[in-house]
mmCIF file of C-alpha atoms and ligand atoms in Angstrom:
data_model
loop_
_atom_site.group_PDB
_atom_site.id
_atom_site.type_symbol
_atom_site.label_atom_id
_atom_site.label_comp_id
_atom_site.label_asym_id
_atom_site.label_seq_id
_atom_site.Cartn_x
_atom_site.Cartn_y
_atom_site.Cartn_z
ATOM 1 C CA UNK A 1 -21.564 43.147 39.375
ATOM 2 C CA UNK A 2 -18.366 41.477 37.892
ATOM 3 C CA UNK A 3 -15.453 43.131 39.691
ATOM 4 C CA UNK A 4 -13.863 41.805 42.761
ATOM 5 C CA UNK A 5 -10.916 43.557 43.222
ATOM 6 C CA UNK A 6 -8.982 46.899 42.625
ATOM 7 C CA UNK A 7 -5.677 46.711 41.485
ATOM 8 C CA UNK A 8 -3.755 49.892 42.035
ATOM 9 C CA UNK A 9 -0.063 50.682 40.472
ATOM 10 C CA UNK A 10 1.369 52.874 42.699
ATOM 11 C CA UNK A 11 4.228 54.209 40.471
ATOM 12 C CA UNK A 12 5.794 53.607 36.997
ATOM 13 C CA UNK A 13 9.112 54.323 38.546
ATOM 14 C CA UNK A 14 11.004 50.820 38.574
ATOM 15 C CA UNK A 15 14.621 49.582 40.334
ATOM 16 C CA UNK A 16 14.378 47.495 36.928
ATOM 17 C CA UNK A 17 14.127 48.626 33.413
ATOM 18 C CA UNK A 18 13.605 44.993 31.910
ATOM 19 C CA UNK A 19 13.634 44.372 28.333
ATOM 20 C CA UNK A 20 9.974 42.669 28.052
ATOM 21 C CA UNK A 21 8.138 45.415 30.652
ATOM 22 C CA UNK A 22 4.879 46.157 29.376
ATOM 23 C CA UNK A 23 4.763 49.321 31.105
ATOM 24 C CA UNK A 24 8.086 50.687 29.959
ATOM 25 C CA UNK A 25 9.028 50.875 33.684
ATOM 26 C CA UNK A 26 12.540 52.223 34.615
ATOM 27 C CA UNK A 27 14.310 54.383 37.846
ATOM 28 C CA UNK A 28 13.755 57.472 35.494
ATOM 29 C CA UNK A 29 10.049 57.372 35.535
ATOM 30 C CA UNK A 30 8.924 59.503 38.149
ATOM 31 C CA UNK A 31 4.490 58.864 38.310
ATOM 32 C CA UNK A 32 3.796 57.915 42.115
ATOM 33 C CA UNK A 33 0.292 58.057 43.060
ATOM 34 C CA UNK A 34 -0.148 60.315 46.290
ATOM 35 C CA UNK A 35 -0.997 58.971 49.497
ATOM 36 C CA UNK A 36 -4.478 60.433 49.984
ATOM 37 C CA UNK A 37 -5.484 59.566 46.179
ATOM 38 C CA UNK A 38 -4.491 55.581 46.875
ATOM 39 C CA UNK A 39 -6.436 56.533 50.058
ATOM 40 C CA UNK A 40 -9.577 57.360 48.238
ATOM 41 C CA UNK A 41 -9.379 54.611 46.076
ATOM 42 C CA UNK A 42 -9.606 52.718 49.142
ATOM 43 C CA UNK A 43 -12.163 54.492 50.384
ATOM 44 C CA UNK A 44 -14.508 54.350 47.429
ATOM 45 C CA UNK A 45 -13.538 50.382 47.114
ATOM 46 C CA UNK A 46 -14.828 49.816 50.605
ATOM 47 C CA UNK A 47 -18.307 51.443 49.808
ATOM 48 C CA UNK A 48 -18.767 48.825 46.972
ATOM 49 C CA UNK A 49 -19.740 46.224 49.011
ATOM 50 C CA UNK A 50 -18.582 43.384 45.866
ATOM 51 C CA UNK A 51 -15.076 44.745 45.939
ATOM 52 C CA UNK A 52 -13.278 42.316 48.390
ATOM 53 C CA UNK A 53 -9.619 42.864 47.749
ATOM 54 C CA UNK A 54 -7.085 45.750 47.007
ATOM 55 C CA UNK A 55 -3.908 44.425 44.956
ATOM 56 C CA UNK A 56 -0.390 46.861 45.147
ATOM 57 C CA UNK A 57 1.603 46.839 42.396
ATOM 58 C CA UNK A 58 4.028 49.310 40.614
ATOM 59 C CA UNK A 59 6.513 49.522 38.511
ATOM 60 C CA UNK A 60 8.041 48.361 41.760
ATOM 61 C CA UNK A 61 6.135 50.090 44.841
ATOM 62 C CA UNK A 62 8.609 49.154 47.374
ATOM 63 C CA UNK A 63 11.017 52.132 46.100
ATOM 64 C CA UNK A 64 8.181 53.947 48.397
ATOM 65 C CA UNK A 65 7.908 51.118 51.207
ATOM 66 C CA UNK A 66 6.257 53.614 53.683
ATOM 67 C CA UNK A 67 3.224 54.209 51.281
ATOM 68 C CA UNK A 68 3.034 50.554 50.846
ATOM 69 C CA UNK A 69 2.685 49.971 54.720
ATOM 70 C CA UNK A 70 0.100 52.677 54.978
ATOM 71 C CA UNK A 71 -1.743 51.416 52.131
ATOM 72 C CA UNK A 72 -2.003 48.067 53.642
ATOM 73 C CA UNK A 73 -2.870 49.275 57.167
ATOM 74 C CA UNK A 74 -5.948 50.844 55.061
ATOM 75 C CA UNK A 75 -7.064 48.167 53.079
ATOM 76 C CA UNK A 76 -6.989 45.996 56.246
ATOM 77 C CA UNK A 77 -8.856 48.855 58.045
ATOM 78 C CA UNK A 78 -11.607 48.415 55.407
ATOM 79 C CA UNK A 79 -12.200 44.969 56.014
ATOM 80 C CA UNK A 80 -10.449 44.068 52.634
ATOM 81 C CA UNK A 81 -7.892 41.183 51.641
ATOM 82 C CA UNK A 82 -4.610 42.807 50.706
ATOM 83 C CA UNK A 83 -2.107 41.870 48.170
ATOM 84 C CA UNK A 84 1.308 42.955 47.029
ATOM 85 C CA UNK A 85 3.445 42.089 43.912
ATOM 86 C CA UNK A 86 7.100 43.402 43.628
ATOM 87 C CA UNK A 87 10.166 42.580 42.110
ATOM 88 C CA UNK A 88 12.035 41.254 45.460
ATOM 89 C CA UNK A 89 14.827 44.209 45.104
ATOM 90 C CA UNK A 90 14.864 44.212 48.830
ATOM 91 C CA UNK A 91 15.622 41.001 49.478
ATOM 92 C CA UNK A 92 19.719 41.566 49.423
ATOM 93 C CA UNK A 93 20.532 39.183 52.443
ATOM 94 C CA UNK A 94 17.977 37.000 54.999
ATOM 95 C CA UNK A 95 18.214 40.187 57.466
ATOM 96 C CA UNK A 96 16.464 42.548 54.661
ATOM 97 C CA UNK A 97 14.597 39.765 53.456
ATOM 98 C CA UNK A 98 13.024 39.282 57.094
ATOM 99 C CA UNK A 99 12.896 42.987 57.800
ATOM 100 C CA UNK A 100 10.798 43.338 55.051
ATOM 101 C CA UNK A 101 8.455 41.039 55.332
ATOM 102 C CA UNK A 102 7.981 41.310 58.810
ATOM 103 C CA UNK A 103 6.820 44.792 58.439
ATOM 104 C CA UNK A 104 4.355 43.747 55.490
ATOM 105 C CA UNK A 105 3.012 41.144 57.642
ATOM 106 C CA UNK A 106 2.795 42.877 61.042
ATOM 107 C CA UNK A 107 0.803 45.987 58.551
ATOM 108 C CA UNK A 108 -1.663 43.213 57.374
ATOM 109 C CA UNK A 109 -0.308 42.648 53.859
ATOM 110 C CA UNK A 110 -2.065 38.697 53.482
ATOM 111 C CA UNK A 111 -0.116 37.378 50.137
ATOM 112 C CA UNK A 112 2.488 38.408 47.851
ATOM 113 C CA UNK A 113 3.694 37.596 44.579
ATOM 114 C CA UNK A 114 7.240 37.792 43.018
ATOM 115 C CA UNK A 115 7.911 38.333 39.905
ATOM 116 C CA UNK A 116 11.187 36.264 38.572
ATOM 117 C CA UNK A 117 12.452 35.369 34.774
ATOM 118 C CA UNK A 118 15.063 35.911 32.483
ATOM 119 C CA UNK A 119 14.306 39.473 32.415
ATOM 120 C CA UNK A 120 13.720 40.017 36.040
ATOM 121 C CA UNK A 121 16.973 38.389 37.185
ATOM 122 C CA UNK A 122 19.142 40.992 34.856
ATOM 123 C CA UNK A 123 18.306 43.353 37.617
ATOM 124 C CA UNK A 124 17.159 41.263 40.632
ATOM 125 C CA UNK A 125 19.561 37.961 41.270
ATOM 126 C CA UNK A 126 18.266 34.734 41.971
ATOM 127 C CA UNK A 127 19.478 34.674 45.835
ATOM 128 C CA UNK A 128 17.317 37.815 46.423
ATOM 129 C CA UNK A 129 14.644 35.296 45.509
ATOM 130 C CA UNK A 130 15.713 32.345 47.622
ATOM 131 C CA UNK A 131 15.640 34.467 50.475
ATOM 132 C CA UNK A 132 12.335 35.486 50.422
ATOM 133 C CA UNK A 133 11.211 31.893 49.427
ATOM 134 C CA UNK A 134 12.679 30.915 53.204
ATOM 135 C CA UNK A 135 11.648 34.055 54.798
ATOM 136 C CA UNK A 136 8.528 33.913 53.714
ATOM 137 C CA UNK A 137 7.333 30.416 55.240
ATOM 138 C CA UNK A 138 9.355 32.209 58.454
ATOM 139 C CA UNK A 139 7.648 34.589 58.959
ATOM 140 C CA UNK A 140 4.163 32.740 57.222
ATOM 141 C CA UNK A 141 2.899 34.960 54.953
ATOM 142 C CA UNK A 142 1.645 33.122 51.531
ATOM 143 C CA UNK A 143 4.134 33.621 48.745
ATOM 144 C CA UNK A 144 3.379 32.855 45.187
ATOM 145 C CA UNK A 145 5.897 33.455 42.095
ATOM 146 C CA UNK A 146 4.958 34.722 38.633
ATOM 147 C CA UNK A 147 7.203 33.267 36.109
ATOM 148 C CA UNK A 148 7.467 34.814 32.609
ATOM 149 C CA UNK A 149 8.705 32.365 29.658
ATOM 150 C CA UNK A 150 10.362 33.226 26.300
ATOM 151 C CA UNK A 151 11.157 30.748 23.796
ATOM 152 C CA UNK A 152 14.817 32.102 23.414
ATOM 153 C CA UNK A 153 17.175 31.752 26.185
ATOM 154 C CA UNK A 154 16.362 31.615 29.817
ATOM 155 C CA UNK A 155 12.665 29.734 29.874
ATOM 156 C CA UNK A 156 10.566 29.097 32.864
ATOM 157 C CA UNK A 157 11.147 26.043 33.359
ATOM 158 C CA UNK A 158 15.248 26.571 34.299
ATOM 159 C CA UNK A 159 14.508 29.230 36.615
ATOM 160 C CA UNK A 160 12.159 26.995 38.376
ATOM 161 C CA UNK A 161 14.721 24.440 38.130
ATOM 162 C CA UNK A 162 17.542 26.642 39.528
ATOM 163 C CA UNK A 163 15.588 27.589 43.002
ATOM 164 C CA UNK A 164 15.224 23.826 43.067
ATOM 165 C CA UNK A 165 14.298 22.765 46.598
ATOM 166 C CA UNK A 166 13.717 26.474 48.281
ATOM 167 C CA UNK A 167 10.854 26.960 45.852
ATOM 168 C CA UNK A 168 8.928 23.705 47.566
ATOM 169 C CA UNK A 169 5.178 24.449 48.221
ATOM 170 C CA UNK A 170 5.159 27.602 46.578
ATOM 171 C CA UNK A 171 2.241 28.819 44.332
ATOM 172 C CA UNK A 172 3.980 29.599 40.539
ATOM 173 C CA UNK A 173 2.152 30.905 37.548
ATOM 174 C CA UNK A 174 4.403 30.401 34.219
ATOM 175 C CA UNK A 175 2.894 33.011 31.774
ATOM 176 C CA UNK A 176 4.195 34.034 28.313
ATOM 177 C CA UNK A 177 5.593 37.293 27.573
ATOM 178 C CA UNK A 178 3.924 39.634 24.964
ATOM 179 C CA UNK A 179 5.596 41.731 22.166
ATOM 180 C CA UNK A 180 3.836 44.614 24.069
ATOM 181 C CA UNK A 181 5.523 47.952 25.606
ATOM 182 C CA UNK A 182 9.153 47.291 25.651
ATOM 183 C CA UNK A 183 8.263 43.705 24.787
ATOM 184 C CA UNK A 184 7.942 45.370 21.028
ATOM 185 C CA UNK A 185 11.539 45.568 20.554
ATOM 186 C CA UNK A 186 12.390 41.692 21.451
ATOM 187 C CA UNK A 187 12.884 39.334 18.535
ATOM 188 C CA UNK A 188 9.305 37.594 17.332
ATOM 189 C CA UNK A 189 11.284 34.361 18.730
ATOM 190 C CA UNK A 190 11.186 35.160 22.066
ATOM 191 C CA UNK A 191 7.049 34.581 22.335
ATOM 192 C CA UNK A 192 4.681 31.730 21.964
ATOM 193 C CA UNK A 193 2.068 32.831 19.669
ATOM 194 C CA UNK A 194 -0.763 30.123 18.067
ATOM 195 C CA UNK A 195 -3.240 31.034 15.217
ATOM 196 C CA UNK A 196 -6.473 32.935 16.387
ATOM 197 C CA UNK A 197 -9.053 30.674 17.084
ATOM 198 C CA UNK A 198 -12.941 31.502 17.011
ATOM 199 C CA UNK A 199 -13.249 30.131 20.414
ATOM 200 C CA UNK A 200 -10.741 32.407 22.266
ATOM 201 C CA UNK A 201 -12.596 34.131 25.496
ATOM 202 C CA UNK A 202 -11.393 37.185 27.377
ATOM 203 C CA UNK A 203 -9.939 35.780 30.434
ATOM 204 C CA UNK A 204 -11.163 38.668 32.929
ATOM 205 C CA UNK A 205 -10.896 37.773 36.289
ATOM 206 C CA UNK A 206 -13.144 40.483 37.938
ATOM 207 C CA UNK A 207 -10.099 42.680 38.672
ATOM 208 C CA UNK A 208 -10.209 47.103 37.837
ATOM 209 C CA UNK A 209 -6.658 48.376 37.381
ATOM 210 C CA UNK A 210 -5.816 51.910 38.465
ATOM 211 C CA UNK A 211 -2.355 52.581 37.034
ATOM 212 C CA UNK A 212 0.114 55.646 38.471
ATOM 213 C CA UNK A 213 -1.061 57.918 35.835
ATOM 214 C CA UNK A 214 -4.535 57.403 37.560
ATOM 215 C CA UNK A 215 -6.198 56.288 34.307
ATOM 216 C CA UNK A 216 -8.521 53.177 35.184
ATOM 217 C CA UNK A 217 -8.415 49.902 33.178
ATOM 218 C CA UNK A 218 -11.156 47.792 33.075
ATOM 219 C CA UNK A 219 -8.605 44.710 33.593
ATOM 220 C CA UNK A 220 -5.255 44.030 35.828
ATOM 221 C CA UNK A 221 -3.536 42.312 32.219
ATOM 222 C CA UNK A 222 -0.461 44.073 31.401
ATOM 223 C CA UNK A 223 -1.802 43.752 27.800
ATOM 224 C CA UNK A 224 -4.461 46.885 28.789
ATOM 225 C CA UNK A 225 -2.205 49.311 29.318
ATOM 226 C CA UNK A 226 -2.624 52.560 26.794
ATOM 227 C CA UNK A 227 -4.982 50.462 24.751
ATOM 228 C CA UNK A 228 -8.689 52.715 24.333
ATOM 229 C CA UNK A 229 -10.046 50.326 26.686
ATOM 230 C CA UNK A 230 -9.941 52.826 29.140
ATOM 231 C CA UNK A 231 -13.387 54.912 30.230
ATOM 232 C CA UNK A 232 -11.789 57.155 32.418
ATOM 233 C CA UNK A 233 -9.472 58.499 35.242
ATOM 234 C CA UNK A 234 -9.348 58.507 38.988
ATOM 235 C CA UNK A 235 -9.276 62.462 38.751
ATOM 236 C CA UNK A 236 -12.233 62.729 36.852
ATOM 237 C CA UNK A 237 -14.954 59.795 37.645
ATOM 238 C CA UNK A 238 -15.875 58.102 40.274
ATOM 239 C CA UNK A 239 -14.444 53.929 40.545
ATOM 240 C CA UNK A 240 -18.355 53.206 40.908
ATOM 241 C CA UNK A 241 -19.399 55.254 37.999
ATOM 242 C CA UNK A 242 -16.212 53.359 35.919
ATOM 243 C CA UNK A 243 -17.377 50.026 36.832
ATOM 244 C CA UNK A 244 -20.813 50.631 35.733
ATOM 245 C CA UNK A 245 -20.026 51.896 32.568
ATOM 246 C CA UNK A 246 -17.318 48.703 32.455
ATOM 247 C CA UNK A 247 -20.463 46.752 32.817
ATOM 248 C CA UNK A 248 -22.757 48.058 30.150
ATOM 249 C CA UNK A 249 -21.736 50.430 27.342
ATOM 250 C CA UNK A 250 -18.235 50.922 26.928
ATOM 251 C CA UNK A 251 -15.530 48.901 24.492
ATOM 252 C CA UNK A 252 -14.824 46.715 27.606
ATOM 253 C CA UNK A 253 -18.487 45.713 27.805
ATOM 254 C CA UNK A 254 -18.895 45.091 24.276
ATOM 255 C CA UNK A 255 -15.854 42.830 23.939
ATOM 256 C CA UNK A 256 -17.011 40.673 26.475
ATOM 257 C CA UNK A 257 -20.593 40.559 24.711
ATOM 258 C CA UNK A 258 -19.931 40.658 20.974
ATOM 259 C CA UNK A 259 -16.244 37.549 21.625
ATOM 260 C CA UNK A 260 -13.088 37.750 19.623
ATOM 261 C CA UNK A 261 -14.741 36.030 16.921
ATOM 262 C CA UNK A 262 -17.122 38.652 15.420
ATOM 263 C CA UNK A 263 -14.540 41.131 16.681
ATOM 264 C CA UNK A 264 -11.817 39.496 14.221
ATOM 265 C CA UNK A 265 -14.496 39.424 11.369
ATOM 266 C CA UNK A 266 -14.863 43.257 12.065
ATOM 267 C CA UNK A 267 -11.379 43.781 11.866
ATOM 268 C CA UNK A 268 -10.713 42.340 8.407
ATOM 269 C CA UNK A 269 -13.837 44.199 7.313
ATOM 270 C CA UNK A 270 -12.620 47.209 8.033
ATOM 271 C CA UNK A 271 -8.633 46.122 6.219
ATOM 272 C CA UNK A 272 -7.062 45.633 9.382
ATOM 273 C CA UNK A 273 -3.510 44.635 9.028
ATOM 274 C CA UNK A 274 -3.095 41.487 11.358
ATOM 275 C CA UNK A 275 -0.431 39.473 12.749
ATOM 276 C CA UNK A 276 -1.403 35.542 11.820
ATOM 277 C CA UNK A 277 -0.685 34.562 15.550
ATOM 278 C CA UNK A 278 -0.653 36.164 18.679
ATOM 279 C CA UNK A 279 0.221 35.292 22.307
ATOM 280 C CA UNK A 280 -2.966 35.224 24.026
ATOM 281 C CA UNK A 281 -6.334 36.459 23.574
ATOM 282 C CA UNK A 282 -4.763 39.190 25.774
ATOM 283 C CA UNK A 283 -1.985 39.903 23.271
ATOM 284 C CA UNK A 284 -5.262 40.011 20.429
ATOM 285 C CA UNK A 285 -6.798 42.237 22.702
ATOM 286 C CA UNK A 286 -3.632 44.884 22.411
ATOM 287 C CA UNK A 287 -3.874 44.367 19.041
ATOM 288 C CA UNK A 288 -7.447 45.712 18.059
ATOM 289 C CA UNK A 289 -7.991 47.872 21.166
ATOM 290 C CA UNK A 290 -4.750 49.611 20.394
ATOM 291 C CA UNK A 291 -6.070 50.679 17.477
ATOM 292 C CA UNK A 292 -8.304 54.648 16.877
ATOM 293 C CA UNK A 293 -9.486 52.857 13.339
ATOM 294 C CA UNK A 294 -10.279 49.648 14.395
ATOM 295 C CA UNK A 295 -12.540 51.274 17.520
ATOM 296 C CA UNK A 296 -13.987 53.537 15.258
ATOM 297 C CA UNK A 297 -15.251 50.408 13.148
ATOM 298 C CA UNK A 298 -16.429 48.119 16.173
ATOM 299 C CA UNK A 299 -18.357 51.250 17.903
ATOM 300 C CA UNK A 300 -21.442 51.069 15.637
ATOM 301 C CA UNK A 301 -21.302 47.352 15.750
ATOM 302 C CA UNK A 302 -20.920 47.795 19.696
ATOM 303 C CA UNK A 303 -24.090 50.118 19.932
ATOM 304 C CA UNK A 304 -26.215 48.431 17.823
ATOM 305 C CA UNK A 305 -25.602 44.856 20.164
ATOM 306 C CA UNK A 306 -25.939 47.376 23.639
ATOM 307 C CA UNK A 307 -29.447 48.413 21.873
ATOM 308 C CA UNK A 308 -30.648 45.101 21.195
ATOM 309 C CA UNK A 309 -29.766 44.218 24.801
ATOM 310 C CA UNK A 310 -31.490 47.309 26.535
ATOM 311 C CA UNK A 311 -34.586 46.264 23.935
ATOM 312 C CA UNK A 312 -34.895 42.964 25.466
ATOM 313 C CA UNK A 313 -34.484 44.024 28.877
ATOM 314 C CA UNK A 314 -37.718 46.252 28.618
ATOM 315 C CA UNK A 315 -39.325 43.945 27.001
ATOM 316 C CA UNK A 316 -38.648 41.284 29.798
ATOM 317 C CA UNK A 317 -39.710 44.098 31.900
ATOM 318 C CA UNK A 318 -42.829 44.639 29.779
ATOM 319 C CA UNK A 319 -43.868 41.062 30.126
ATOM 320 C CA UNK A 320 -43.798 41.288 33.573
ATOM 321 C CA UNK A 321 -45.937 44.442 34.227
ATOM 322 C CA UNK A 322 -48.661 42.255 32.627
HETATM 323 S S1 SF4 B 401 8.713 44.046 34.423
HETATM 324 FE FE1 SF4 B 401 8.429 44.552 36.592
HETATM 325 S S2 SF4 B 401 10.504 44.656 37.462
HETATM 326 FE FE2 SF4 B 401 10.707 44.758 35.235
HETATM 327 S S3 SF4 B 401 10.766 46.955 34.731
HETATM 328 FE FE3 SF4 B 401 8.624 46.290 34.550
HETATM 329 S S4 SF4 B 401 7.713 46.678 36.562
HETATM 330 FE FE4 SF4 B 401 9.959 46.728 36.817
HETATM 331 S S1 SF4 B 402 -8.760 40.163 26.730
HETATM 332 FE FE1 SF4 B 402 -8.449 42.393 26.965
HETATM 333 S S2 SF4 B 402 -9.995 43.043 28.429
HETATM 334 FE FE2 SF4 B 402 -9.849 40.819 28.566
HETATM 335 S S3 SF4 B 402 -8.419 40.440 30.262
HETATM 336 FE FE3 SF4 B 402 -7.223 40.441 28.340
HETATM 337 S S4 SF4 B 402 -6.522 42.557 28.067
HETATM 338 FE FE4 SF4 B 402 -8.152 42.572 29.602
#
């Protein structure tokens, strides 16, 4: 079994409608996953006994804080760690700030993450930050922040500099941006690509992403989203039945056997127009996966490897009947 944890985007609908969202998140969108489908997701993620943790996420799923609460009251019920990220919206003095997380806290919620860059702070201002960064070791609930960098204007590193002392002890992940979603329509400046390398892995971290549309991802990257990676919705299949076909026989499982190496060479095989550097192996992932002609190459390829592996597994199994 390789996932850990479930992932669930409650909404698409966003306070925010930043320029670099991979989801194309905004106040008009209007997807919120119902209480008793996030409910069942629970539910089926409790009867897998390798799934340990349920992560909230939206678009920004405090615009529905009471489905948040509940949410959290469930996972918790299940025995489960629970997570939250959000833009920090809510934070508009210490009193909000501590009214909020309170209520997070008291419902179980044990970590968030907020999400702060040049983007982010169009729409959410730096204070709202700083007053969850104080709040947060108030009220002790473990904080981290998720820090997007562009090359072009605001990096990182002078947002980090600009909480200065408040963001002491605090967890931060700097991560680049990808010319994904909205991301598309931001100058090629803006992102850190380097030349493909044979070598490059997919980072999975054990982690299933149900999005507000209820399609499942195999992955919690933000690169995923709308690729063909996808085996299948909430509505239709089971999160058990997913994550076994995530583990054997689909794109996902074939990606992670076959590497971006052989995957590249079937690309240019089949005349795939490429960029010459891309973010991440994430942002390579987009790329291909993105793409009806390139996954209409890479099947055959795909079923021939998922053969050769079943072969070998009987034939272990052979051996041992002996
Ligand atoms: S990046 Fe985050 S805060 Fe910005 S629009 Fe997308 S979901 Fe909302
Ligand atoms: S490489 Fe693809 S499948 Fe792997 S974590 Fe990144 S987006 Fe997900």
């Amino acid at each position: 079994m390789i996932f850990r944890k479930v992932g669930i985007a409650l909404t698409d609908r966003c306070t925010a409608s930043c320029a670099m969202c991979c989801f194309r998140c905004s106040p008009g969108n209007k997807q919120v996953l119902s209480r008793d489908t996030v409910f069942d997701i629970i539910r089926q993620a409790e009867d897998i006994p390798e799934i340990t943790s349920v992560g909230l996420s939206g678009g920004e799923a405090m615009l529905y804080p009471g489905l948040v609460l509940d949410s959290v009251r469930e996972i918790k019920r299940a025995n489960m760690r629970a997570s939250l990220t959000s833009n920090g919206f809510w934070a508009s003095d210490e009193k909000a700030a501590a009214d909020t997380l309170c209520a997070l806290k008291d419902a179980g919620l044990d970590s968030l993450s907020v999400s702060v860059d040049a983007y982010h702070i169009e729409y959410v201002p730096l204070d709202r930050i700083r007053h969850i960064l104080r709040l947060c070791r108030t009220v002790n609930l473990p904080l981290s922040l998720a820090v997007g960098d562009t090359l072009k204007g605001t990096r990182a590193a002078d947002i980090i500099k600009a909480l200065d002392r408040d963001i002491y002890n605090t967890q931060v992940t700097v991560y680049p941006f990808y010319p994904i979603g909205a991301g598309q329509d931001l100058a090629n400046e803006a992102f850190a690509a380097t030349p493909f390398s044979d070598d490059w892995k997919c980072p999975f971290q054990g982690d299933l992403l149900v999005f507000a549309d209820g399609t499942v991802y195999p992955c919690c990257s933000q690169a995923v989203y709308q690729s063909h990676l996808s085996n299948g919705s909430i509505y239709t299949d089971s999160l058990r039945e997913l994550m076994d076909s995530y583990e054997r026989y689909c794109l996902f499982a074939g990606l992670r056997r076959m590497g971006f190496g052989r995957l590249m060479q079937i690309a240019k095989q089949a005349g795939m127009e490429l960029p010459d550097a891309f973010v991440s192996p994430c942002h390579l992932c987009n790329v291909l996966f993105s793409s009806a002609d390139f996954c209409r190459a890479v099947r055959p390829h795909m079923e021939k490897e998922y053969a050769a592996v079943v072969r070998a597994a009987l034939g272990l199994a052979a051996e041992r009947v002996k």
